[in-house]
Amino acid sequence: MNKIIIEVGSTNTKIDIYDGKTIKRLDEVTILFKSNYQKNQEIDSNDMNLLVGKVLELKKDYDDIYVCGTSIFRDLEQNKKDAFLNNFLNQTGINFNIISQQEENELTVIGATRGVEEKVCVFVGGGGSTEISIFDKQIVESKNTKIGVMDIMKEFPDLDNDTAGTSLEEVIDYIEQRLDVPNEKVDILILAGGGHEYFARNSGIKYENNTLYSDDNSSIMMDIETRIKETKRYYKEISLDDIKKKVSNPDWWFATRAMCAFVLVVAKKLNVKYIVPTNISMVYGIIEKNM
């Protein structure tokens, strides 16, 4: 039994396969739904065609495909939302499920906390929204904000330059004024909802093996002092152009400096001591909820 789960975000589309036992990432595609929507207040036809093309390609080999979308699709006006859903169904024969911000958060937390026994914070950052939850055997506090990395890139486009023109401190200050963060304090911040582990392993920042808890999908960590130091280095010393030349999906790196600033804002407000970057997304919760 193979089930395909396609999670369509404002910026990145993640494609996973579940064989009844394990989940494996098949592909991750950058489709700038939110950025392009902001230009014309319409879902871009090229973005739509790219998504539909991916789905039709998968349909050649798989019968069981689940497709869902997050922030940009939640925010569509009702008539545009209906038109998008009908258009997608007509072209693919598959329903497109729009996930609420609360449900996105809950589904991701399920996957991110499977190996955790103590109180932690789970950060779910995306292109157009941010969900932050305190988990202590269950979610005990959550804050959801309609701001994401694409909003930061619109304000500070130079963050995609080889080295950043805007200072890390200025970006942090901008986010701090707009992001809702829980009041609880925790030692461990788990980064989920996107390729945080992929970023750490390919950006040149320092990390170490996760000794805080055991989970094959949460295998690395860094202390907060290291993360702060390495983020400053990622802004001013590490060449983004060099990274893009080495990776298979250079567009994915567009908003990574913005995401790094979000992480430090949350870590500072929660007095975090350790950060655990993961590639965990909603797929783990989707599988548990639907199987």
C-alpha positions as MATLAB code, in Angstrom:
seq = 'MNKIIIEVGSTNTKIDIYDGKTIKRLDEVTILFKSNYQKNQEIDSNDMNLLVGKVLELKKDYDDIYVCGTSIFRDLEQNKKDAFLNNFLNQTGINFNIISQQEENELTVIGATRGVEEKVCVFVGGGGSTEISIFDKQIVESKNTKIGVMDIMKEFPDLDNDTAGTSLEEVIDYIEQRLDVPNEKVDILILAGGGHEYFARNSGIKYENNTLYSDDNSSIMMDIETRIKETKRYYKEISLDDIKKKVSNPDWWFATRAMCAFVLVVAKKLNVKYIVPTNISMVYGIIEKNM';
ca = [
       0.000    0.000    0.000;
       1.481    3.309   -1.110;
      -0.151    6.613   -0.238;
       1.090    9.926   -1.638;
       0.675   13.043    0.509;
       1.183   16.412   -1.194;
       1.425   19.410    1.132;
       1.164   22.676   -0.799;
       2.428   25.741    1.041;
       2.773   29.409    0.196;
       6.314   28.770   -1.023;
       7.218   25.074   -0.881;
       5.310   21.989   -1.962;
       6.342   18.776   -0.208;
       5.606   15.333   -1.675;
       5.863   12.277    0.605;
       5.087    8.581    0.214;
       3.818    6.299    2.980;
       4.202    2.534    2.434;
       2.266    1.482    5.516;
       5.318    1.612    7.774;
       7.565    4.535    6.902;
       7.303    7.994    5.372;
       9.791    9.050    2.715;
      10.215   12.421    1.023;
       9.869   11.971   -2.745;
      10.266   15.558   -3.826;
      10.113   19.162   -2.688;
       9.241   21.841   -5.215;
       9.386   25.617   -4.862;
       6.151   27.175   -6.153;
       5.788   30.813   -5.105;
       2.007   30.833   -4.691;
       1.895   33.654   -2.130;
       4.527   35.880   -3.714;
       2.872   35.678   -7.124;
      -0.632   36.045   -5.682;
       0.388   39.306   -4.015;
       1.299   40.769   -7.409;
      -2.084   40.296   -9.112;
      -4.470   39.103   -6.383;
      -5.003   35.930   -8.403;
      -3.514   32.440   -8.241;
      -0.840   32.530  -10.912;
      -1.685   30.264  -13.846;
       1.924   29.089  -14.174;
       1.955   28.104  -10.483;
      -1.326   26.261  -10.949;
      -0.040   24.459  -14.035;
       3.144   23.396  -12.245;
       1.174   21.935   -9.333;
      -1.336   20.182  -11.577;
       1.488   18.806  -13.709;
       3.152   17.293  -10.619;
      -0.124   15.678   -9.537;
      -0.861   14.226  -12.979;
       2.676   12.878  -13.178;
       2.196   11.094   -9.848;
      -1.195    9.717  -10.916;
       0.562    7.639  -13.570;
       2.141    5.517  -10.828;
      -0.071    5.958   -7.747;
      -3.802    5.616   -7.136;
      -4.022    6.933   -3.574;
      -3.107   10.647   -3.497;
      -4.028   13.168   -0.797;
      -3.485   16.878   -1.526;
      -3.739   19.700    0.997;
      -2.817   23.359    1.171;
      -2.110   25.896    3.882;
      -1.898   29.652    4.430;
      -2.300   31.270    1.007;
      -5.278   29.064    0.201;
      -6.950   29.788    3.532;
      -6.780   33.502    2.819;
      -8.398   33.462   -0.631;
     -11.710   35.278   -1.020;
     -14.535   32.727   -1.077;
     -15.296   33.064   -4.800;
     -11.607   32.694   -5.693;
     -11.269   29.785   -3.280;
     -14.234   28.000   -4.874;
     -12.869   28.639   -8.365;
      -9.438   27.264   -7.386;
     -10.883   24.134   -5.757;
     -13.167   23.406   -8.717;
     -10.383   24.043  -11.223;
      -8.004   21.726   -9.369;
     -10.622   18.952   -9.117;
     -11.553   19.254  -12.788;
      -7.930   19.044  -13.928;
      -6.734   16.288  -11.587;
      -9.799   14.360  -10.431;
      -8.563   14.840   -6.853;
      -9.961   17.029   -4.083;
      -7.750   19.797   -2.685;
      -8.099   20.008    1.113;
      -7.537   23.423    2.707;
      -6.072   22.985    6.189;
      -6.915   25.525    8.897;
      -4.071   27.217   10.757;
      -5.006   25.409   13.978;
      -5.155   22.024   12.251;
      -1.826   22.632   10.491;
      -0.254   23.302   13.839;
      -1.798   20.263   15.546;
      -0.873   17.861   12.723;
       2.751   19.027   12.735;
       3.072   18.886   16.520;
       1.956   15.228   16.437;
       4.968   14.322   14.312;
       7.476   16.588   16.020;
       6.881   15.358   19.573;
       6.797   11.562   19.158;
      10.117   11.089   20.975;
       9.630   13.852   23.527;
       8.910   13.376   27.235;
       9.516   16.879   28.619;
       7.930   20.241   27.888;
       9.033   21.682   24.527;
       8.035   24.333   22.020;
       7.237   23.391   18.421;
       7.776   26.133   15.846;
       5.955   25.748   12.511;
       7.089   28.475   10.147;
       5.787   28.931    6.627;
       5.583   31.387    3.778;
       2.492   33.167    5.056;
       1.852   32.020    8.611;
       3.601   30.990   11.811;
       2.311   28.573   14.461;
       4.066   28.226   17.812;
       2.939   25.680   20.420;
       4.011   24.663   23.898;
       3.707   20.887   24.212;
       3.679   19.079   27.575;
       2.101   15.660   26.907;
      -0.413   17.721   24.893;
      -0.610   21.228   23.449;
      -1.011   23.554   26.432;
      -0.567   26.914   24.702;
      -0.520   28.061   21.071;
      -0.041   31.305   19.188;
      -0.875   31.576   15.493;
       0.126   34.628   13.448;
      -0.576   35.457    9.813;
       2.993   36.427    9.055;
       5.645   34.276    7.403;
       8.943   34.399    5.590;
       7.443   35.760    2.357;
       6.222   38.819    4.268;
       9.759   39.375    5.511;
      11.227   38.960    2.028;
       8.794   41.542    0.684;
      10.076   44.001    3.315;
      13.763   43.023    3.051;
      14.403   41.592   -0.459;
      18.181   41.927   -0.046;
      18.125   38.909    2.279;
      18.339   36.820   -0.889;
      21.600   38.482   -1.943;
      24.897   36.626   -1.725;
      25.315   38.151    1.739;
      22.544   40.088    3.458;
      22.407   43.873    3.202;
      19.914   44.276    6.037;
      21.260   43.425    9.476;
      19.985   40.437   11.443;
      19.079   42.801   14.291;
      16.812   44.883   12.028;
      14.968   41.799   10.775;
      14.560   40.471   14.316;
      13.163   43.818   15.485;
      10.643   43.829   12.616;
       9.448   40.301   13.448;
       9.298   40.933   17.201;
       6.789   43.725   16.637;
       4.453   41.450   14.656;
       4.786   37.865   15.918;
       2.652   36.407   18.728;
       4.692   34.081   20.959;
       3.505   31.900   23.899;
       4.174   33.049   27.460;
       5.510   29.681   28.715;
       9.287   29.227   28.966;
      10.996   26.064   27.672;
      14.494   24.681   27.231;
      13.962   22.982   23.856;
      12.679   24.536   20.622;
      11.804   22.045   17.871;
      11.758   23.487   14.348;
       9.168   21.797   12.113;
       6.933   22.462    9.116;
       9.814   22.784    6.649;
      13.330   21.698    5.803;
      15.110   22.975    8.903;
      17.406   19.957    9.143;
      18.074   20.163    5.411;
      19.026   23.815    5.906;
      21.382   23.060    8.789;
      23.145   20.258    6.936;
      23.617   22.239    3.696;
      24.102   25.848    4.810;
      27.459   25.420    6.502;
      26.236   26.304   10.002;
      27.429   24.208   12.941;
      25.361   21.490   14.624;
      25.823   18.282   16.626;
      24.002   14.995   17.222;
      20.755   15.272   19.179;
      21.410   14.027   22.719;
      18.196   15.512   24.181;
      15.806   12.749   23.076;
      15.659    9.848   20.627;
      13.863   10.249   17.294;
      15.263    9.223   13.915;
      13.580   12.280   12.382;
      15.152   14.669   14.916;
      18.787   13.652   14.712;
      20.654   16.942   15.123;
      20.672   19.942   17.494;
      22.633   23.007   18.534;
      22.786   25.094   21.696;
      21.356   28.611   21.521;
      24.749   30.341   21.668;
      25.894   28.358   18.623;
      22.672   29.098   16.752;
      22.949   32.842   17.355;
      26.602   32.929   16.307;
      25.991   30.818   13.211;
      22.951   32.862   12.157;
      25.043   36.036   12.252;
      27.624   34.244   10.119;
      24.907   33.105    7.694;
      23.842   36.726    7.212;
      27.269   38.283    6.716;
      29.867   35.628    5.865;
      28.334   32.543    4.251;
      27.776   32.895    0.505;
      24.202   32.156   -0.510;
      25.262   32.125   -4.153;
      27.767   29.343   -3.431;
      25.096   27.277   -1.675;
      22.659   27.684   -4.586;
      25.285   26.426   -7.021;
      25.654   23.178   -5.051;
      22.008   22.225   -4.403;
      19.362   20.723   -6.676;
      16.653   23.271   -5.772;
      18.294   26.714   -5.441;
      14.941   28.557   -5.301;
      14.200   26.853   -1.962;
      16.916   28.977   -0.321;
      15.197   32.274   -1.160;
      13.760   32.977    2.314;
      16.141   31.020    4.547;
      17.671   34.092    6.175;
      14.170   35.320    7.028;
      13.377   31.952    8.611;
      16.568   32.085   10.676;
      15.454   35.410   12.152;
      12.047   33.959   13.102;
      13.804   31.158   14.973;
      15.887   33.561   17.036;
      12.869   35.726   17.901;
      11.022   32.717   19.299;
      14.091   31.321   21.055;
      14.785   34.660   22.760;
      11.224   35.138   24.021;
      11.011   31.583   25.399;
      14.501   31.538   27.007;
      15.394   28.504   24.903;
      18.665   26.634   25.592;
      18.633   24.146   22.678;
      17.278   24.079   19.140;
      16.368   20.884   17.260;
      15.961   21.458   13.497;
      13.843   18.811   11.728;
      12.293   18.148    8.335;
       9.038   17.063   10.018;
       5.860   18.433    8.456;
       2.100   17.804    8.593;
       2.440   14.455    6.843;
       3.078   12.553   10.099;
      -0.105   13.888   11.656;
      -2.068   13.358    8.441;
      -1.061    9.701    8.351;
      -1.855    9.133   12.029;
      -5.226   10.857   11.718;
      -6.331    9.186    8.499;
      -4.958    5.641    8.801;
];
